[in-house]
N, CA, C and O of each residue as an XYZ file, in Angstrom:
716
protein
N       8.203    -13.760     -2.163
C       7.418    -12.570     -2.244
C       6.309    -12.643     -3.283
O       5.215    -12.101     -3.127
N       6.717    -13.462     -4.522
C       5.662    -13.590     -5.400
C       4.845    -14.903     -5.113
O       5.289    -15.754     -4.343
N       3.802    -15.024     -5.667
C       2.946    -16.240     -5.460
C       3.454    -17.519     -6.084
O       4.404    -17.471     -6.865
N       2.906    -18.583     -5.796
C       3.167    -19.873     -6.545
C       2.880    -19.716     -7.991
O       3.628    -20.246     -8.813
N       1.835    -19.014     -8.361
C       1.528    -18.764     -9.735
C       2.674    -18.399    -10.673
O       2.639    -18.728    -11.859
N       3.654    -17.743    -10.159
C       4.874    -17.333    -10.952
C       6.089    -18.093    -10.390
O       7.185    -17.668    -10.757
N       6.070    -19.048     -9.637
C       7.276    -19.708     -9.088
C       8.148    -20.592    -10.188
O       9.347    -20.845    -10.067
N       7.367    -20.977    -11.197
C       7.925    -21.701    -12.403
C       7.885    -20.786    -13.680
O       7.133    -19.812    -13.718
N       8.662    -21.102    -14.665
C       8.644    -20.399    -15.966
C       7.184    -20.638    -16.568
O       6.681    -21.752    -16.720
N       6.626    -19.508    -16.863
C       5.284    -19.498    -17.703
C       5.473    -19.121    -18.994
O       5.862    -17.988    -19.276
N       5.203    -20.082    -19.931
C       5.273    -19.712    -21.343
C       3.859    -19.657    -21.996
O       3.034    -20.563    -21.877
N       3.674    -18.588    -22.647
C       2.312    -18.225    -23.149
C       2.274    -18.614    -24.558
O       3.033    -18.063    -25.356
N       1.299    -19.687    -24.994
C       1.058    -20.031    -26.210
C       0.257    -18.814    -27.027
O      -0.370    -17.921    -26.456
N       0.382    -18.934    -28.308
C      -0.273    -17.801    -29.117
C      -1.728    -17.641    -28.692
O      -2.233    -16.518    -28.670
N      -2.380    -18.670    -28.371
C      -3.913    -18.549    -28.177
C      -4.160    -17.658    -26.872
O      -5.126    -16.898    -26.804
N      -3.250    -17.794    -25.865
C      -3.412    -17.059    -24.630
C      -2.886    -15.659    -24.872
O      -3.362    -14.698    -24.267
N      -1.876    -15.538    -25.780
C      -1.390    -14.161    -26.030
C      -2.363    -13.306    -26.727
O      -2.481    -12.091    -26.567
N      -3.168    -14.187    -27.655
C      -4.235    -13.467    -28.396
C      -5.413    -12.930    -27.295
O      -5.978    -11.845    -27.428
N      -5.639    -13.725    -26.364
C      -6.532    -13.231    -25.449
C      -6.076    -12.004    -24.552
O      -6.924    -11.228    -24.110
N      -4.818    -11.851    -24.308
C      -4.290    -10.766    -23.610
C      -4.117     -9.563    -24.571
O      -3.649     -8.512    -24.133
N      -4.469     -9.682    -25.828
C      -4.324     -8.428    -26.648
C      -5.674     -7.623    -26.567
O      -5.789     -6.540    -27.141
N      -6.540     -8.106    -25.942
C      -7.749     -7.309    -25.484
C      -7.489     -6.530    -24.278
O      -6.780     -6.956    -23.366
N      -8.085     -5.344    -24.270
C      -7.702     -4.499    -22.965
C      -8.290     -5.274    -21.665
O      -9.399     -5.807    -21.632
N      -7.330     -5.243    -20.575
C      -7.699     -6.029    -19.404
C      -8.358     -4.899    -18.282
O      -8.625     -5.226    -17.125
N      -8.545     -3.703    -18.754
C      -9.198     -2.760    -18.096
C      -9.981     -1.630    -18.831
O     -10.723     -1.967    -19.753
N      -9.876     -0.367    -18.508
C     -10.513      0.639    -19.188
C      -9.551      1.216    -20.184
O      -8.455      1.653    -19.833
N      -9.965      1.217    -21.424
C      -9.100      1.946    -22.590
C      -9.431      3.320    -22.700
O     -10.557      3.769    -22.917
N      -8.397      3.953    -22.540
C      -8.368      5.539    -22.792
C      -8.032      5.710    -24.224
O      -6.840      5.556    -24.492
N      -8.793      5.982    -25.153
C      -8.472      6.003    -26.567
C      -7.707      7.378    -26.992
O      -7.900      8.467    -26.450
N      -6.853      7.140    -28.005
C      -6.121      8.389    -28.452
C      -4.567      8.080    -28.571
O      -4.068      7.040    -28.141
N      -3.941      8.968    -29.125
C      -2.515      8.956    -29.163
C      -1.903      9.249    -27.854
O      -2.598      9.746    -26.968
N      -0.604      8.970    -27.656
C       0.100      9.330    -26.511
C      -0.140     10.682    -25.965
O      -0.364     10.838    -24.765
N      -0.100     11.709    -26.840
C      -0.265     13.078    -26.612
C      -1.669     13.346    -26.177
O      -1.825     14.122    -25.235
N      -2.694     12.809    -26.736
C      -3.967     12.912    -26.422
C      -4.386     12.349    -24.922
O      -5.107     12.941    -24.118
N      -3.810     11.170    -24.761
C      -4.081     10.522    -23.519
C      -3.320     11.404    -22.359
O      -3.903     11.625    -21.297
N      -2.214     11.816    -22.565
C      -1.448     12.646    -21.712
C      -2.265     13.696    -21.191
O      -2.248     14.027    -20.005
N      -3.076     14.293    -22.191
C      -3.858     15.478    -21.784
C      -5.049     15.307    -20.873
O      -5.663     16.238    -20.351
N      -5.313     14.011    -20.733
C      -6.603     13.602    -20.039
C      -6.310     12.785    -18.806
O      -7.136     12.746    -17.893
N      -5.018     12.044    -18.731
C      -4.893     11.099    -17.826
C      -4.727     11.621    -16.326
O      -5.099     10.866    -15.427
N      -4.226     12.787    -16.025
C      -4.406     13.271    -14.744
C      -5.579     13.251    -14.105
O      -5.772     12.716    -13.014
N      -6.571     13.964    -14.919
C      -7.859     14.049    -14.220
C      -8.703     12.648    -14.103
O      -9.538     12.432    -13.224
N      -8.349     11.759    -15.116
C      -8.880     10.366    -15.014
C      -8.425      9.769    -13.682
O      -9.211      9.323    -12.846
N      -7.111      9.794    -13.550
C      -6.465      9.196    -12.250
C      -7.122      9.870    -11.113
O      -7.563      9.159    -10.209
N      -7.241     11.130    -11.046
C      -7.602     11.951     -9.827
C      -9.071     11.512     -9.609
O      -9.402     11.225     -8.458
N     -10.042     11.427    -10.670
C     -11.395     11.024    -10.396
C     -11.553      9.536     -9.872
O     -12.542      9.193     -9.224
N     -10.555      8.708    -10.181
C     -10.578      7.344     -9.618
C     -10.074      7.208     -8.141
O     -10.293      6.198     -7.471
N      -9.408      8.256     -7.698
C      -8.959      8.239     -6.181
C      -7.719      7.116     -6.125
O      -7.721      6.179     -5.327
N      -6.785      7.335     -6.986
C      -5.679      6.374     -7.008
C      -4.657      6.681     -5.992
O      -4.348      7.843     -5.729
N      -4.082      5.568     -5.366
C      -2.834      5.873     -4.413
C      -1.604      5.772     -5.101
O      -0.717      6.614     -4.956
N      -1.482      4.611     -5.977
C      -0.094      4.410     -6.643
C      -0.310      4.043     -8.017
O      -1.305      3.432     -8.409
N       0.693      4.449     -8.778
C       0.546      4.203    -10.220
C       1.780      3.413    -10.655
O       2.909      3.791    -10.341
N       1.538      2.223    -11.440
C       2.602      1.360    -12.044
C       2.419      1.554    -13.367
O       1.252      1.656    -13.747
N       3.443      1.644    -14.299
C       3.375      1.688    -15.665
C       4.213      0.657    -16.238
O       5.322      0.408    -15.765
N       3.646     -0.062    -17.413
C       4.390     -0.940    -18.111
C       4.516     -0.535    -19.563
O       3.528     -0.230    -20.230
N       5.851     -0.538    -20.078
C       6.109     -0.039    -21.447
C       6.647      1.378    -21.412
O       6.322      2.233    -20.589
N       7.538      1.526    -22.440
C       8.390      2.815    -22.491
C       7.471      3.984    -22.853
O       7.501      5.059    -22.253
N       6.660      3.707    -23.864
C       5.734      4.914    -24.314
C       4.719      5.297    -23.196
O       4.501      6.473    -22.903
N       4.167      4.345    -22.648
C       3.249      4.602    -21.530
C       3.898      5.359    -20.296
O       3.361      6.300    -19.711
N       5.003      4.867    -20.020
C       5.740      5.571    -18.989
C       6.207      7.032    -19.191
O       6.147      7.894    -18.315
N       6.705      7.222    -20.510
C       6.995      8.431    -20.844
C       5.690      9.476    -20.932
O       5.760     10.642    -20.544
N       4.758      9.005    -21.377
C       3.287      9.671    -21.456
C       3.061     10.089    -20.109
O       2.741     11.262    -19.921
N       3.189      9.245    -19.069
C       2.736      9.659    -17.666
C       3.733     10.763    -17.204
O       3.275     11.714    -16.571
N       4.943     10.709    -17.451
C       5.890     11.662    -17.096
C       5.755     13.038    -17.571
O       5.941     14.050    -16.897
N       5.356     12.964    -18.999
C       5.117     14.316    -19.881
C       3.710     14.874    -19.345
O       3.412     16.049    -19.555
N       2.902     14.064    -18.691
C       1.668     14.606    -18.004
C       1.856     15.113    -16.655
O       0.891     15.562    -16.037
N       3.141     15.075    -16.094
C       3.413     15.339    -14.811
C       3.192     14.496    -13.784
O       3.091     14.896    -12.624
N       3.096     13.220    -14.145
C       2.624     12.222    -13.193
C       3.922     11.347    -13.095
O       4.507     10.936    -14.098
N       4.275     11.128    -11.979
C       5.596     10.281    -11.657
C       5.146      8.864    -11.327
O       4.778      8.708    -10.163
N       5.106      7.813    -12.118
C       4.728      6.502    -11.589
C       5.592      6.099    -10.549
O       6.752      6.503    -10.467
N       5.023      5.248     -9.680
C       5.758      4.668     -8.580
C       6.764      3.644     -8.971
O       7.846      3.558     -8.390
N       6.383      2.797    -10.041
C       7.171      1.877    -10.718
C       7.001      1.912    -12.264
O       5.880      2.052    -12.752
N       7.962      1.801    -12.927
C       7.984      1.821    -14.399
C       8.804      0.570    -14.775
O       9.959      0.382    -14.393
N       8.061     -0.308    -15.601
C       8.590     -1.608    -16.080
C       8.899     -1.224    -17.764
O       7.981     -1.010    -18.556
N      10.195     -1.189    -18.097
C      10.352     -0.855    -19.551
C      11.515     -1.716    -20.136
O      12.303     -2.317    -19.406
N      11.571     -1.739    -21.442
C      12.591     -2.573    -22.086
C      13.503     -1.684    -22.945
O      14.454     -2.265    -23.468
N      13.366     -0.367    -23.175
C      14.084      0.330    -24.066
C      13.659      0.294    -25.435
O      14.343      0.832    -26.306
N      12.567     -0.306    -25.699
C      11.911     -0.522    -26.976
C      10.443     -0.037    -27.108
O       9.717     -0.075    -26.115
N       9.990      0.408    -28.274
C       8.622      0.727    -28.419
C       8.216     -0.007    -29.753
O       8.816      0.299    -30.783
N       7.317     -0.874    -29.776
C       6.807     -1.546    -30.945
C       8.115     -2.104    -31.768
O       8.261     -1.868    -32.968
N       8.977     -2.809    -31.053
C      10.226     -3.519    -31.476
C      11.280     -2.739    -31.889
O      12.313     -3.306    -32.245
N      11.188     -1.264    -31.910
C      12.169     -0.479    -32.287
C      12.868      0.172    -31.008
O      12.194      0.309    -29.987
N      14.178      0.568    -31.038
C      14.940      1.174    -29.807
C      14.188      2.426    -29.483
O      13.674      3.117    -30.362
N      14.126      2.732    -28.098
C      13.365      3.766    -27.594
C      14.274      4.421    -26.534
O      14.793      3.764    -25.631
N      14.428      5.655    -26.677
C      15.409      6.408    -25.727
C      14.863      7.712    -25.066
O      15.634      8.542    -24.585
N      13.512      7.863    -25.057
C      12.856      8.926    -24.589
C      12.595      9.183    -23.147
O      12.093     10.214    -22.698
N      12.994      8.119    -22.449
C      12.534      8.105    -20.998
C      13.535      8.680    -20.051
O      14.707      8.315    -20.156
N      13.155      9.625    -19.049
C      14.033     10.167    -18.169
C      13.778      9.240    -16.857
O      12.665      9.127    -16.343
N      14.857      8.644    -16.418
C      14.776      7.859    -15.239
C      15.442      8.330    -14.091
O      15.736      7.601    -13.144
N      15.707      9.648    -14.164
C      16.425     10.235    -12.973
C      15.648     10.204    -11.728
O      14.442     10.445    -11.779
N      16.216      9.933    -10.629
C      15.427     10.022     -9.304
C      14.790      8.585     -9.135
O      14.097      8.384     -8.137
N      14.977      7.630    -10.007
C      14.225      6.254     -9.689
C      15.533      5.259     -9.263
O      16.684      5.398     -9.678
N      15.073      4.274     -8.373
C      15.994      3.210     -8.199
C      15.886      2.243     -9.381
O      14.828      2.014     -9.966
N      17.084      1.688     -9.687
C      16.990      0.969    -11.098
C      17.263     -0.486    -10.707
O      18.219     -0.764     -9.983
N      16.459     -1.380    -11.164
C      16.627     -2.828    -11.145
C      16.669     -3.383    -12.683
O      16.029     -2.864    -13.598
N      17.507     -4.500    -12.820
C      17.502     -4.874    -14.050
C      17.274     -6.532    -14.034
O      17.733     -7.246    -13.143
N      16.520     -7.009    -15.121
C      16.211     -8.369    -14.977
C      16.046     -8.910    -16.603
O      15.577     -8.187    -17.482
N      16.461    -10.146    -16.808
C      16.002    -10.715    -18.140
C      14.715    -11.377    -18.145
O      14.236    -11.927    -17.153
N      14.131    -11.308    -19.355
C      12.904    -11.865    -19.412
C      12.438    -12.194    -21.045
O      11.973    -11.299    -21.750
N      12.625    -13.565    -21.528
C      12.573    -13.749    -22.834
C      11.064    -13.485    -23.291
O      10.125    -13.556    -22.498
N      10.908    -13.141    -24.782
C       9.571    -12.785    -25.308
C       8.633    -14.072    -24.917
O       9.102    -15.197    -24.744
N       7.409    -13.788    -24.815
C       6.410    -14.786    -24.646
C       6.305    -15.508    -23.419
O       5.553    -16.469    -23.260
N       7.149    -14.983    -22.462
C       7.409    -15.822    -21.095
C       7.358    -14.876    -19.964
O       7.502    -13.665    -20.132
N       7.140    -15.453    -18.743
C       7.333    -14.920    -17.489
C       8.339    -15.813    -16.686
O       8.016    -16.941    -16.314
N       9.570    -15.269    -16.434
C      10.418    -16.101    -15.567
C      10.238    -15.834    -14.049
O       9.837    -14.731    -13.678
N      10.519    -16.791    -13.189
C      10.224    -16.430    -11.811
C      11.067    -15.398    -11.287
O      10.722    -14.745    -10.302
N      12.231    -15.197    -11.929
C      13.104    -14.046    -11.345
C      12.758    -12.744    -11.792
O      13.042    -11.754    -11.117
N      11.971    -12.645    -13.235
C      11.483    -11.433    -13.584
C      10.203    -11.086    -12.779
O       9.965     -9.925    -12.446
N       9.437    -12.058    -12.496
C       8.009    -11.822    -11.771
C       8.624    -11.371    -10.325
O       8.102    -10.397     -9.782
N       9.597    -11.968     -9.745
C       9.914    -11.635     -8.372
C      10.562    -10.135     -8.371
O      10.432     -9.405     -7.389
N      11.207     -9.766     -9.439
C      11.786     -8.472     -9.419
C      10.881     -7.241     -9.676
O      11.088     -6.111     -9.235
N       9.839     -7.635    -10.464
C       8.896     -6.478    -10.629
C       7.860     -6.301     -9.317
O       7.392     -5.228     -8.939
N       7.636     -7.524     -8.760
C       6.789     -7.424     -7.542
C       7.740     -6.875     -6.358
O       7.239     -6.179     -5.474
N       8.817     -7.123     -6.349
C       9.790     -6.358     -5.228
C       9.796     -5.005     -5.562
O       9.612     -4.175     -4.672
N       9.998     -4.632     -6.817
C       9.843     -3.107     -7.047
C       8.601     -2.463     -6.539
O       8.625     -1.370     -5.974
N       7.457     -3.186     -6.755
C       6.115     -2.502     -6.386
C       6.089     -2.550     -4.836
O       5.751     -1.534     -4.229
N       6.436     -3.700     -4.150
C       6.196     -3.788     -2.801
C       7.244     -2.825     -1.927
O       7.066     -2.599     -0.730
N       8.249     -2.344     -2.619
C       9.328     -1.589     -1.957
C       8.775     -0.156     -1.587
O       9.279      0.468     -0.652
N       7.751      0.349     -2.321
C       7.342      1.672     -1.907
C       8.338      2.804     -2.424
O       8.116      3.985     -2.160
N       9.319      2.448     -3.085
C      10.305      3.417     -3.562
C      10.047      3.604     -5.057
O       9.697      2.638     -5.736
N      10.219      4.892     -5.621
C      10.146      4.922     -7.074
C      11.300      4.094     -7.817
O      12.495      4.341     -7.652
N      10.839      3.147     -8.603
C      11.719      2.185     -9.199
C      11.509      2.001    -10.695
O      10.378      1.897    -11.170
N      12.603      1.962    -11.418
C      12.474      1.583    -12.777
C      13.026      0.109    -12.857
O      14.091     -0.206    -12.327
N      12.308     -0.690    -13.488
C      12.797     -2.047    -13.754
C      13.121     -2.028    -15.302
O      12.272     -1.822    -16.169
N      14.323     -2.245    -15.507
C      14.800     -2.318    -16.905
C      14.946     -3.871    -17.466
O      15.790     -4.649    -17.022
N      14.122     -4.159    -18.369
C      13.997     -5.548    -18.804
C      14.839     -5.908    -20.147
O      14.625     -5.347    -21.221
N      15.730     -6.818    -19.972
C      16.502     -7.249    -21.126
C      15.562     -8.398    -21.660
O      15.458     -9.502    -21.125
N      14.913     -7.994    -22.755
C      13.941     -8.903    -23.301
C      12.503     -8.218    -23.467
O      12.373     -7.064    -23.877
N      11.547     -8.965    -23.143
C      10.238     -8.362    -23.292
C       9.575     -8.078    -21.919
O       9.552     -8.911    -21.014
N       9.019     -6.792    -21.831
C       8.400     -6.487    -20.525
C       6.811     -6.746    -20.473
O       6.216     -6.899    -19.406
N       6.270     -6.774    -21.564
C       4.838     -6.740    -21.682
C       4.090     -7.747    -20.675
O       3.280     -7.274    -19.877
N       4.308     -8.913    -20.696
C       3.825     -9.900    -19.873
C       3.959     -9.753    -18.411
O       3.208    -10.313    -17.611
N       5.031     -8.911    -18.059
C       5.396     -8.632    -16.676
C       4.328     -7.879    -15.947
O       4.468     -7.678    -14.740
N       3.245     -7.435    -16.603
C       2.145     -6.584    -16.193
C       1.332     -7.631    -15.313
O       0.683     -7.218    -14.352
N       1.364     -8.993    -15.636
C       0.535     -9.905    -14.950
C       0.954    -10.237    -13.550
O       0.121    -10.276    -12.645
N       2.163    -10.464    -13.362
C       2.532    -10.632    -11.718
C       2.322     -9.214    -11.070
O       2.033     -9.225     -9.874
N       2.406     -8.236    -11.573
C       2.112     -7.011    -10.866
C       0.565     -6.692    -10.728
O       0.176     -6.083     -9.732
N      -0.303     -7.085    -11.694
C      -1.643     -7.001    -11.563
C      -2.105     -8.064    -10.475
O      -3.073     -7.830     -9.751
N      -1.411     -9.180    -10.395
C      -1.786    -10.150     -9.300
C      -1.655     -9.595     -7.940
O      -2.447     -9.950     -7.067
N      -0.703     -8.741     -7.695
C      -0.240     -8.257     -6.497
C      -0.884     -6.782     -6.191
O      -0.892     -6.352     -5.038
N      -1.363     -6.115     -7.158
C      -1.836     -4.765     -7.110
C      -2.947     -4.445     -6.064
O      -3.945     -5.165     -6.107
N      -2.902     -3.552     -5.224
C      -3.725     -3.219     -4.264
C      -5.031     -2.435     -4.835
O      -4.985     -1.804     -5.891
N      -6.031     -2.523     -4.148
C      -7.372     -1.966     -4.744
C      -7.295     -0.562     -5.079
O      -8.001     -0.196     -6.019
N      -6.575      0.296     -4.492
C      -6.421      1.650     -4.805
C      -5.341      2.075     -5.817
O      -5.218      3.236     -6.207
N      -4.590      1.074     -6.202
C      -3.545      1.265     -7.060
C      -3.981      0.857     -8.529
O      -4.846      0.000     -8.712
N      -3.395      1.455     -9.473
C      -3.440      1.115    -10.971
C      -2.401      0.834    -11.577
O      -1.320      1.240    -11.153
N      -2.498      0.071    -12.710
C      -1.376     -0.167    -13.680
C      -1.853      0.198    -15.052
O      -2.913     -0.228    -15.509
N      -1.001      1.039    -15.729
C      -1.232      1.377    -17.004
C      -0.341      0.888    -17.989
O       0.878      0.946    -17.826
N      -0.941      0.348    -19.133
C      -0.010     -0.010    -20.232
C      -0.535      0.331    -21.559
O      -1.734      0.598    -21.634
N       0.167      0.360    -22.583
C      -0.186      0.810    -23.979
C      -0.934     -0.163    -24.779
O      -0.588     -1.342    -24.704
N      -1.866      0.153    -25.498
C      -2.679     -0.644    -26.445
C      -2.307     -0.042    -27.702
O      -2.820      1.002    -28.106
N      -1.320     -0.759    -28.395
C      -0.780     -0.169    -29.712
C      -1.841      0.146    -30.676
O      -2.661     -0.702    -31.029
N      -1.836      1.474    -31.150
C      -2.679      1.946    -32.238
C      -3.962      2.400    -31.564
O      -4.712      3.076    -32.269
N      -4.360      2.131    -30.259
C      -5.664      2.397    -29.721
C      -5.635      3.403    -28.522
O      -6.512      4.251    -28.353
N      -4.491      3.226    -27.658
C      -4.605      4.170    -26.507
C      -3.818      3.538    -25.383
O      -2.873      2.774    -25.577
N      -4.261      3.902    -24.203
C      -3.753      3.375    -23.036
C      -4.848      2.817    -22.262
O      -6.008      3.226    -22.329
N      -4.361      1.696    -21.391
C      -5.393      0.856    -20.799
C      -4.961      0.938    -19.199
O      -3.839      0.639    -18.791
N      -5.991      1.370    -18.415
C      -5.968      1.591    -16.952
C      -6.628      0.443    -16.245
O      -7.833      0.262    -16.420
N      -5.863     -0.429    -15.378
C      -6.320     -1.501    -14.736
C      -6.330     -1.306    -13.183
O      -5.251     -1.098    -12.628
N      -7.388     -1.355    -12.510
C      -7.293     -1.128    -11.018
C      -7.224     -2.367    -10.448
O      -7.875     -3.345    -10.814
N      -6.138     -2.313     -9.211
C      -6.144     -3.692     -8.588
C      -7.370     -4.151     -7.914
O      -8.409     -3.493     -7.859
N      -7.173     -5.430     -7.357
C      -8.245     -5.969     -6.655
C      -8.651     -7.395     -7.182
O      -8.033     -7.913     -8.112
N      -9.697     -8.006     -6.566
C     -10.195     -9.335     -6.703
C     -10.484     -9.694     -8.162
O     -10.085    -10.782     -8.577
N     -11.090     -8.936     -8.900
C     -11.435     -9.245    -10.378
C     -10.278     -9.445    -11.122
O     -10.227    -10.443    -11.841
N      -9.245     -8.596    -11.074
C      -8.070     -8.635    -11.918
C      -7.202     -9.931    -11.400
O      -6.603    -10.711    -12.141
N      -7.257     -9.985    -10.158
C      -6.500    -11.095     -9.459
C      -6.953    -12.466    -10.139
O      -6.130    -13.223    -10.651
N      -8.140    -12.694    -10.112
C      -8.810    -13.837    -10.704
C      -8.527    -13.973    -12.162
O      -8.137    -15.020    -12.677
N      -8.728    -12.935    -12.753
C      -8.298    -12.913    -14.205
C      -6.865    -13.420    -14.529
O      -6.638    -14.235    -15.424
N      -5.859    -12.836    -13.677
C      -4.507    -13.311    -13.804
C      -4.410    -14.709    -13.565
O      -3.736    -15.383    -14.344
N      -5.043    -15.298    -12.503
C      -5.099    -16.598    -12.121
C      -5.463    -17.566    -13.366
O      -4.861    -18.598    -13.663
N      -6.575    -17.009    -14.025
C      -7.147    -17.733    -15.118
C      -6.226    -17.818    -16.288
O      -5.990    -18.905    -16.815
N      -5.690    -16.686    -16.715
C      -4.763    -16.600    -17.845
C      -3.554    -17.377    -17.673
O      -3.138    -18.073    -18.600
N      -2.927    -17.308    -16.496
C      -1.711    -17.970    -16.132
C      -2.041    -19.519    -16.129
O      -1.279    -20.336    -16.646
N      -3.138    -19.839    -15.559
C      -3.514    -21.304    -15.518
C      -3.712    -21.840    -16.751
O      -3.468    -23.033    -16.936
N      -4.177    -21.039    -17.754
C      -4.562    -21.506    -19.080
C      -3.113    -21.776    -19.840
O      -2.877    -22.784    -20.506
N      -2.238    -20.741    -19.624
C      -0.846    -20.828    -20.194
C      -0.211    -22.003    -19.676
O       0.448    -22.698    -20.450
N      -0.318    -22.311    -18.491
C       0.562    -23.473    -17.757
C      -0.026    -24.864    -18.310
O       0.684    -25.864    -18.414
N      -1.433    -24.836    -18.667
C      -1.982    -26.020    -18.927
C      -1.623    -26.404    -20.415
O      -1.563    -27.584    -20.759
N      -1.399    -25.412    -21.238
C      -1.002    -25.550    -22.596
C       0.438    -25.792    -22.935
O       0.726    -26.202    -24.060
N       1.416    -25.550    -21.980
C       2.820    -25.820    -22.259
C       3.292    -27.155    -22.003
O       4.468    -27.445    -22.219
């Protein structure tokens, strides 16, 4: 189901992680509460079909805004502290392990499976979930979006399609060459 890009363990060196700290899409600035107040109209204006969220705070922000993500990828933590604010009722639950700074083939396959299933799904990650946005972005359809938090700055919205797919190929390729 996942591409060859994620068929082996991908370890991200610090230089590549630094590149990923820049927003990969449109930054919606503000606190979670401020972004929640604007996010519905932004997504409506974009003509979005499906919404994927990565991160506990981003997922909760969407739920509080009355938006139910199709897929939520969470790890029960926010900025390295335990986070218990998420209502996961009504979602199918998948669990996977993914070490910090890596993407395992199993983790990539699990998040892509959740996305492709078309059912509301929470993927609970034992480890780090942030980098699992990459296999999702690689498979994201053009009318679908992925949202993730940009700590201290706001929320990033990334639309699926060719440009983001190419970006993921470049980033994963760079990580693979440096390990």
